[in-house]
Amino acid sequence: MRVYLQQIEGYTAGQVWMSLRIRGLVAQFLSDCIKEKSAWKLLKPHTEAIVAHFVFPQLCFTKADQELWEDNPVEYVQKRIDPLDDFGSATVAASNLLIDLAFDRKSATLNTILGFVNNVLTTYLQSTEETRDPRAKDGALNMMSALCGALISRKSPIASTLPEFLLTHVVPEFKSQYGFLRARALDTYCRYSSVEFPDKQISRSVFESVFNLLHDPELPVRVHAALALQPMIENDENRDALAIHLPQVMQVFLNLTNEIDSDTITHVIEEFVEVFADRMAPFAVELAQQLRDTFMRVMGDVVSNQPELNSSNIEDISDKTMAAMGVLKTMGTLVLNLENSPEVVYRLEEVVFPIARFVLDQRVVDLYDEVFEILDCCLFAVKAVSPNAWNLFGAIYACFKNDGVDFIEEMLPLLDNYVTYGMDTVATNSDLQERLFDMIESVMKSDRVGENECICACKLAETIMLHGRGKVDGMIPGFISLAAAYLLVGDAIKTTPFLVHALEIVLNALHYNPVITLNVLEQYQWTEGIFTRLVQSTSKFSRVHDKKLLIFGLTAVLNIPAAQLPPSLQNGLPQLFEAVLHVFQSLGKAIEARDALERMYEGDDDDEAFDNEFEWDGAEDELDGGEDFEDVDDADEMQSAFLKELAGQAAKALGSDEDEADLNSDDDDDDDFGSPLDEEYTLESPLDEIDAYIHLQDKLAEMQHANAAVYDAIVQNLSQENTQFVQSLMEEANRQREALAAQQQQKDQESGDEIVQNVVKSKWDDEDADGSDEAPEAWDASSDSEAEAGVSVPAPQPKKKKTIAERIAEKQAEREAKKAETAVADSDDSDEDAVAKKLRQRQLEIDSDRQAAEDLFAGITIKDAQAKDVLTHTPKTQDEFDEFQKALVEQIEKAKSSRLYFSFLEKLVRELALPLKDSEVRTISSALNALASEKQKASRDLAKGKKKNKKATLGGVQKTAEVDMTDYSRGYDKFDDFDDFM
């Protein structure tokens, strides 16, 4: 340390020469010494001299800077606005040293630094024009820019003086005769843009000054003016003033982009496009054309410098490629914000698609992500697939065959939109079906990808089956075969997410067409093995979407006539229905959790609760004050602990042979496959439109009428508890129907339409489209005035409880009597329309069947069936801990409206963490930090109006074991380890 200090003293005195590289390394060494206790003791007495004579000169505008400004202003701008471009320089190192002093040793250094800056600025202000040193003021403002993170905090002791600082020392330099000082003033003001002036007239004057500098003769000044305008558009008055000149401003930004070939200005353009989306439509096409010209010019330079453009020779992304990325992102933002103007988006496609084809044909892999995103935006904005988009699909498929198997996750949203909005074309084009299946199959069978990519393939298959019901029968057997290749090999699946998505391929196939699906399973003798694994894995279906799909898939099987069911399933029908009921037991809580998650992300974040600002009121960080130093750990200890932790994680990830054997065992607990899937409140699918409770009620009514054998098989084996639970599900279905009817009635009233009585219609109603006046003989009519679906029958007393046969006989007699009454009434109404009469009769039949099911399952409510006091029970298993966690959260959240709630949580978490190890505490802390980051990002995305991302975010997964995907019988005998659910 003493040697370093002697060298610094010699340099500042002009006795020792130091190169820029050496000065940068010295500054980095001093930054490290700040964090080390013993080194700081030696360094502390010299900090004032180091700041004044070593740091400050390197932050001033130098002769070398002046030469670069004059000779190559583009390079000057890139070095100033892109930290990575000047990374490792003496200037950046000196700035980092200043920041470390102010943040890590604020008590000892910050007042000294601010005093020095104030002295420089005051001296400049009091001097005459002839004696002023503009380079010194540039250095002082540079120091203030570096310290902005600490000084703009709400708790900053000088926060109230910042408006005066800006008006006295910064804003006047907007008109400085020195270009570099104008640029520095703009940069400083941009960093302190959150500071509010007491007078709105001052704010308007400052805004006008910045706006006028967009036309400054010096390129760096124009660039910094554009950057300074970006935060200023948050002000309503500034936005209104800019809106008048928006075309001219955007043209200036485009010109700057062409001059500097940097993505910095494209970020500004992107921000302006989002903020002024409603004003962009008139000149959106012209703007897109100019962005296209900029992109092609930039990429033309890249191609000319790299004759053979491919993934092997574009590893080091150049500045021009980064600029091209920025242009593509801006175009994507432009398209997405014109969602309400589809006619404009169709015109933009003519501009965007040639760019996409160029990137895909030239195999510019660095731009694949941006191209797929912008194409995704085009399809999403118009909710349709145009002929131009279908023409481009060939290039997308060719790209996939070349490189795309590694980019399936980036391609998934685009492919999802092609299927969602272009299913009519897919259904009638066998070539498109073959290409889509080939993409899915290539990923599922590839040895280059892991389970995360296989999950993307499963999602694409799911989209095809959900949106193409009844239209893509030929693709179903292939999807089932791809899933079976993993599900029938005990060690082929490593994680819960992939297991769930592989099973959901089968469930989607059952929901699509259960007869086709069961025929395929029986043909290859897969039925018993797959259904066994499905029933054993129901607890892993954690998301609302997963639970609903499981319900719909299994109820589709139960609605098949018993004679058409495979023999291996006929004896397992009660178990299938019990699996459905098991899913319903947790469906309500899953829906509540998803709704709460959506409210959390769409609500406004509490700035106070997530204030990670500079701490001014923390503990004293001096070494000499009678208190121990706690803020900064020893650097060597931190590095050693970090390396040990990484080593431990690596060892755990690799695992031993025994661990791997345990992982692949069929008898593993849920934890062996990792944690369940997290809820995705942004996930959208056609299943969202189907209410699970109403669906079950309708299916039970249909079974009772048309599939009595299966209905009797599942009903007669129900326990008393499950019978009561089914009744509670029927009551919940009635409540859902009433809510939907009320919503529809309100919509009709608002639109002024005539309110018509809703007629409940099931998917089987179309069977009577022959126009017959009589209801089928198999349906028993009932009076709509006496048997309504919404009426709940109270549970009978246990001592008077009738048998199931007696109940059915009573209801049958009642229905016969009502049928006769209805026949008399029908004969008197000779003028009634035949179709209306038939619908009424069919509704009466459905109501009657539903009422019979409700009478049969008369019992208690859902809450009564599920209620148990988990707070008084010590959990032992994973499921019990999950219940315990949910109960605690519900109980604690009751007090969240209190002003003491936040401090209570802070103390509670601290008390609970006290017995834990330091590594465990760090793990919890990392999880909370990740949550805060996610909330901040989600809030920022929602505030910008970005579309919902339909691509799921999953944790890293291990690569799947190599499996022969063509041998579907391989590993089938391993299912002896499963407990046969039959």
CSV table of N, CA, C and O in Angstrom, one decimal, residues 811-879:
chain,number,residue,atom,x,y,z
A,811,LYS,N,-87.2,-40.6,-8.2
A,811,LYS,CA,-87.1,-39.6,-9.2
A,811,LYS,C,-87.6,-40.0,-10.5
A,811,LYS,O,-88.1,-39.2,-11.3
A,812,GLN,N,-87.5,-41.3,-10.8
A,812,GLN,CA,-88.0,-41.8,-12.1
A,812,GLN,C,-89.5,-41.6,-12.1
A,812,GLN,O,-90.1,-41.2,-13.1
A,813,ALA,N,-90.2,-42.0,-11.0
A,813,ALA,CA,-91.6,-41.8,-11.0
A,813,ALA,C,-92.1,-40.4,-11.1
A,813,ALA,O,-93.0,-40.1,-11.8
A,814,GLU,N,-91.3,-39.5,-10.4
A,814,GLU,CA,-91.6,-38.1,-10.5
A,814,GLU,C,-91.5,-37.6,-12.0
A,814,GLU,O,-92.3,-36.8,-12.5
A,815,ARG,N,-90.4,-38.0,-12.6
A,815,ARG,CA,-90.2,-37.6,-14.0
A,815,ARG,C,-91.3,-38.1,-14.9
A,815,ARG,O,-91.7,-37.4,-15.9
A,816,GLU,N,-91.8,-39.3,-14.7
A,816,GLU,CA,-92.8,-39.8,-15.5
A,816,GLU,C,-94.1,-39.0,-15.4
A,816,GLU,O,-94.8,-38.7,-16.4
A,817,ALA,N,-94.4,-38.7,-14.1
A,817,ALA,CA,-95.6,-37.9,-13.9
A,817,ALA,C,-95.5,-36.5,-14.6
A,817,ALA,O,-96.4,-36.0,-15.2
A,818,LYS,N,-94.3,-35.9,-14.4
A,818,LYS,CA,-94.1,-34.6,-15.0
A,818,LYS,C,-94.1,-34.6,-16.5
A,818,LYS,O,-94.5,-33.7,-17.2
A,819,LYS,N,-93.6,-35.8,-17.0
A,819,LYS,CA,-93.6,-35.9,-18.5
A,819,LYS,C,-95.0,-36.0,-19.0
A,819,LYS,O,-95.3,-35.4,-20.1
A,820,ALA,N,-95.9,-36.6,-18.3
A,820,ALA,CA,-97.3,-36.7,-18.7
A,820,ALA,C,-98.0,-35.3,-18.7
A,820,ALA,O,-98.7,-34.9,-19.6
A,821,GLU,N,-97.7,-34.5,-17.6
A,821,GLU,CA,-98.2,-33.2,-17.5
A,821,GLU,C,-97.7,-32.3,-18.7
A,821,GLU,O,-98.4,-31.5,-19.2
A,822,THR,N,-96.4,-32.5,-19.0
A,822,THR,CA,-95.8,-31.7,-20.1
A,822,THR,C,-96.5,-32.0,-21.4
A,822,THR,O,-96.7,-31.2,-22.3
A,823,ALA,N,-96.8,-33.3,-21.6
A,823,ALA,CA,-97.4,-33.7,-22.9
A,823,ALA,C,-98.7,-33.1,-23.0
A,823,ALA,O,-99.1,-32.7,-24.1
A,824,VAL,N,-99.5,-33.0,-21.9
A,824,VAL,CA,-100.9,-32.3,-22.0
A,824,VAL,C,-100.7,-30.8,-22.4
A,824,VAL,O,-101.4,-30.3,-23.2
A,825,ALA,N,-99.7,-30.2,-21.7
A,825,ALA,CA,-99.5,-28.8,-22.0
A,825,ALA,C,-99.1,-28.6,-23.4
A,825,ALA,O,-99.5,-27.6,-24.0
A,826,ASP,N,-98.2,-29.5,-23.9
A,826,ASP,CA,-97.8,-29.4,-25.3
A,826,ASP,C,-98.9,-29.5,-26.3
A,826,ASP,O,-99.0,-28.8,-27.3
A,827,SER,N,-99.8,-30.4,-26.0
A,827,SER,CA,-101.0,-30.6,-26.9
A,827,SER,C,-101.9,-29.3,-27.0
A,827,SER,O,-102.5,-29.1,-28.0
A,828,ASP,N,-101.9,-28.5,-25.9
A,828,ASP,CA,-102.7,-27.3,-25.9
A,828,ASP,C,-102.0,-26.2,-26.6
A,828,ASP,O,-102.7,-25.2,-27.0
A,829,ASP,N,-100.7,-26.3,-26.9
A,829,ASP,CA,-100.0,-25.2,-27.4
A,829,ASP,C,-99.7,-25.5,-28.9
A,829,ASP,O,-98.5,-25.8,-29.3
A,830,SER,N,-100.7,-25.5,-29.7
A,830,SER,CA,-100.5,-25.9,-31.1
A,830,SER,C,-99.8,-24.9,-31.9
A,830,SER,O,-99.2,-25.2,-33.0
A,831,ASP,N,-99.7,-23.7,-31.5
A,831,ASP,CA,-99.1,-22.6,-32.3
A,831,ASP,C,-97.6,-22.5,-31.9
A,831,ASP,O,-97.0,-21.6,-32.5
A,832,GLU,N,-97.1,-23.2,-31.0
A,832,GLU,CA,-95.7,-23.1,-30.6
A,832,GLU,C,-94.8,-23.5,-31.7
A,832,GLU,O,-95.0,-24.5,-32.4
A,833,ASP,N,-93.7,-22.7,-31.9
A,833,ASP,CA,-92.7,-23.0,-32.9
A,833,ASP,C,-92.0,-24.3,-32.6
A,833,ASP,O,-91.7,-24.6,-31.5
A,834,ALA,N,-91.8,-25.2,-33.6
A,834,ALA,CA,-91.3,-26.5,-33.4
A,834,ALA,C,-89.9,-26.5,-32.8
A,834,ALA,O,-89.6,-27.2,-31.9
A,835,VAL,N,-89.0,-25.6,-33.3
A,835,VAL,CA,-87.7,-25.5,-32.8
A,835,VAL,C,-87.6,-25.1,-31.4
A,835,VAL,O,-86.9,-25.6,-30.5
A,836,ALA,N,-88.4,-24.0,-31.1
A,836,ALA,CA,-88.5,-23.5,-29.7
A,836,ALA,C,-89.0,-24.6,-28.8
A,836,ALA,O,-88.5,-24.7,-27.6
A,837,LYS,N,-90.0,-25.3,-29.2
A,837,LYS,CA,-90.6,-26.4,-28.4
A,837,LYS,C,-89.6,-27.4,-28.1
A,837,LYS,O,-89.4,-27.9,-27.0
A,838,LYS,N,-88.8,-27.8,-29.1
A,838,LYS,CA,-87.8,-28.8,-28.9
A,838,LYS,C,-86.7,-28.4,-28.0
A,838,LYS,O,-86.2,-29.2,-27.1
A,839,LEU,N,-86.2,-27.1,-28.1
A,839,LEU,CA,-85.2,-26.6,-27.2
A,839,LEU,C,-85.7,-26.6,-25.8
A,839,LEU,O,-85.0,-27.0,-24.8
A,840,ARG,N,-87.0,-26.2,-25.6
A,840,ARG,CA,-87.6,-26.2,-24.3
A,840,ARG,C,-87.6,-27.6,-23.7
A,840,ARG,O,-87.3,-27.9,-22.5
A,841,GLN,N,-88.0,-28.6,-24.5
A,841,GLN,CA,-88.1,-30.0,-24.0
A,841,GLN,C,-86.7,-30.5,-23.7
A,841,GLN,O,-86.5,-31.2,-22.7
A,842,ARG,N,-85.7,-30.2,-24.5
A,842,ARG,CA,-84.4,-30.6,-24.2
A,842,ARG,C,-83.8,-30.0,-22.9
A,842,ARG,O,-83.2,-30.7,-22.1
A,843,GLN,N,-84.1,-28.7,-22.7
A,843,GLN,CA,-83.7,-28.1,-21.5
A,843,GLN,C,-84.3,-28.7,-20.3
A,843,GLN,O,-83.7,-28.9,-19.2
A,844,LEU,N,-85.6,-29.0,-20.4
A,844,LEU,CA,-86.3,-29.7,-19.3
A,844,LEU,C,-85.6,-31.0,-18.9
A,844,LEU,O,-85.5,-31.4,-17.8
A,845,GLU,N,-85.2,-31.8,-20.0
A,845,GLU,CA,-84.5,-33.0,-19.8
A,845,GLU,C,-83.2,-32.9,-19.0
A,845,GLU,O,-82.9,-33.6,-18.1
A,846,ILE,N,-82.4,-31.9,-19.5
A,846,ILE,CA,-81.1,-31.6,-18.9
A,846,ILE,C,-81.3,-31.2,-17.4
A,846,ILE,O,-80.6,-31.7,-16.5
A,847,ASP,N,-82.3,-30.3,-17.2
A,847,ASP,CA,-82.5,-29.9,-15.8
A,847,ASP,C,-82.9,-31.0,-14.9
A,847,ASP,O,-82.5,-31.1,-13.8
A,848,SER,N,-83.7,-31.9,-15.5
A,848,SER,CA,-84.2,-33.1,-14.7
A,848,SER,C,-83.0,-34.0,-14.4
A,848,SER,O,-82.9,-34.4,-13.2
A,849,ASP,N,-82.2,-34.3,-15.3
A,849,ASP,CA,-81.0,-35.1,-15.0
A,849,ASP,C,-80.1,-34.5,-14.0
A,849,ASP,O,-79.5,-35.2,-13.2
A,850,ARG,N,-79.9,-33.2,-14.2
A,850,ARG,CA,-79.0,-32.5,-13.3
A,850,ARG,C,-79.5,-32.5,-11.9
A,850,ARG,O,-78.8,-32.7,-10.9
A,851,GLN,N,-80.9,-32.3,-11.8
A,851,GLN,CA,-81.5,-32.3,-10.4
A,851,GLN,C,-81.4,-33.7,-9.8
A,851,GLN,O,-81.2,-33.9,-8.6
A,852,ALA,N,-81.5,-34.8,-10.6
A,852,ALA,CA,-81.4,-36.1,-10.1
A,852,ALA,C,-80.0,-36.3,-9.5
A,852,ALA,O,-79.8,-36.9,-8.5
A,853,ALA,N,-78.9,-35.8,-10.3
A,853,ALA,CA,-77.6,-35.9,-9.8
A,853,ALA,C,-77.4,-35.2,-8.5
A,853,ALA,O,-76.7,-35.7,-7.5
A,854,GLU,N,-78.0,-34.0,-8.4
A,854,GLU,CA,-77.9,-33.2,-7.2
A,854,GLU,C,-78.6,-33.9,-6.0
A,854,GLU,O,-78.1,-33.9,-4.9
A,855,ASP,N,-79.7,-34.5,-6.2
A,855,ASP,CA,-80.4,-35.2,-5.2
A,855,ASP,C,-79.6,-36.4,-4.7
A,855,ASP,O,-79.5,-36.8,-3.5
A,856,LEU,N,-79.0,-37.1,-5.7
A,856,LEU,CA,-78.2,-38.3,-5.3
A,856,LEU,C,-77.0,-37.9,-4.5
A,856,LEU,O,-76.6,-38.6,-3.6
A,857,PHE,N,-76.4,-36.7,-4.8
A,857,PHE,CA,-75.2,-36.3,-4.1
A,857,PHE,C,-75.5,-35.2,-3.0
A,857,PHE,O,-74.6,-34.4,-2.8
A,858,ALA,N,-76.7,-35.2,-2.5
A,858,ALA,CA,-77.0,-34.2,-1.5
A,858,ALA,C,-76.1,-34.3,-0.3
A,858,ALA,O,-75.9,-35.3,0.2
A,859,GLY,N,-75.6,-33.1,0.1
A,859,GLY,CA,-74.6,-33.2,1.2
A,859,GLY,C,-74.2,-31.8,1.6
A,859,GLY,O,-75.0,-30.9,1.6
A,860,ILE,N,-72.9,-31.6,1.8
A,860,ILE,CA,-72.4,-30.4,2.4
A,860,ILE,C,-71.7,-29.6,1.3
A,860,ILE,O,-71.6,-30.0,0.2
A,861,THR,N,-71.1,-28.4,1.7
A,861,THR,CA,-70.5,-27.5,0.8
A,861,THR,C,-69.0,-27.9,0.6
A,861,THR,O,-68.5,-28.7,1.3
A,862,ILE,N,-68.4,-27.2,-0.4
A,862,ILE,CA,-67.0,-27.5,-0.6
A,862,ILE,C,-66.1,-27.2,0.6
A,862,ILE,O,-65.2,-27.9,1.0
A,863,LYS,N,-66.4,-26.1,1.2
A,863,LYS,CA,-65.6,-25.7,2.4
A,863,LYS,C,-65.8,-26.7,3.5
A,863,LYS,O,-64.8,-27.0,4.2
A,864,ASP,N,-67.0,-27.3,3.7
A,864,ASP,CA,-67.2,-28.3,4.7
A,864,ASP,C,-66.4,-29.5,4.4
A,864,ASP,O,-65.9,-30.2,5.3
A,865,ALA,N,-66.3,-29.9,3.1
A,865,ALA,CA,-65.7,-31.1,2.7
A,865,ALA,C,-64.2,-31.0,2.8
A,865,ALA,O,-63.5,-32.0,3.0
A,866,GLN,N,-63.6,-29.8,2.7
A,866,GLN,CA,-62.2,-29.7,2.7
A,866,GLN,C,-61.6,-29.1,4.0
A,866,GLN,O,-60.4,-29.1,4.1
A,867,ALA,N,-62.5,-28.6,4.8
A,867,ALA,CA,-62.0,-27.8,6.0
A,867,ALA,C,-61.3,-28.8,6.9
A,867,ALA,O,-61.7,-29.8,7.3
A,868,LYS,N,-60.1,-28.3,7.4
A,868,LYS,CA,-59.4,-28.9,8.5
A,868,LYS,C,-58.4,-28.0,9.1
A,868,LYS,O,-57.8,-27.2,8.3
A,869,ASP,N,-58.2,-28.0,10.3
A,869,ASP,CA,-57.4,-27.0,11.0
A,869,ASP,C,-55.9,-27.5,10.9
A,869,ASP,O,-55.4,-28.2,11.8
A,870,VAL,N,-55.2,-27.1,9.9
A,870,VAL,CA,-53.8,-27.5,9.7
A,870,VAL,C,-52.9,-26.7,10.6
A,870,VAL,O,-51.7,-27.1,10.8
A,871,LEU,N,-53.3,-25.6,11.2
A,871,LEU,CA,-52.5,-24.8,12.0
A,871,LEU,C,-52.1,-25.5,13.3
A,871,LEU,O,-51.1,-25.2,14.0
A,872,THR,N,-53.0,-26.4,13.7
A,872,THR,CA,-52.8,-27.1,15.0
A,872,THR,C,-52.1,-28.4,14.8
A,872,THR,O,-51.9,-29.2,15.8
A,873,HIS,N,-51.7,-28.7,13.6
A,873,HIS,CA,-51.1,-30.0,13.3
A,873,HIS,C,-49.6,-29.8,12.8
A,873,HIS,O,-49.4,-28.9,12.0
A,874,THR,N,-48.7,-30.6,13.3
A,874,THR,CA,-47.3,-30.5,12.9
A,874,THR,C,-47.1,-31.2,11.6
A,874,THR,O,-47.3,-32.4,11.6
A,875,PRO,N,-46.7,-30.5,10.6
A,875,PRO,CA,-46.6,-31.2,9.3
A,875,PRO,C,-45.4,-32.1,9.2
A,875,PRO,O,-44.3,-31.8,9.8
A,876,LYS,N,-45.5,-33.1,8.4
A,876,LYS,CA,-44.4,-34.1,8.3
A,876,LYS,C,-44.1,-34.3,6.8
A,876,LYS,O,-42.9,-34.3,6.4
A,877,THR,N,-45.1,-34.5,6.0
A,877,THR,CA,-44.9,-34.8,4.6
A,877,THR,C,-44.9,-33.5,3.8
A,877,THR,O,-45.2,-32.4,4.3
A,878,GLN,N,-44.5,-33.6,2.5
A,878,GLN,CA,-44.5,-32.4,1.7
A,878,GLN,C,-45.8,-31.8,1.5
A,878,GLN,O,-46.0,-30.6,1.5
A,879,ASP,N,-46.8,-32.7,1.3
A,879,ASP,CA,-48.2,-32.2,1.1
A,879,ASP,C,-48.7,-31.4,2.4
A,879,ASP,O,-49.4,-30.4,2.3
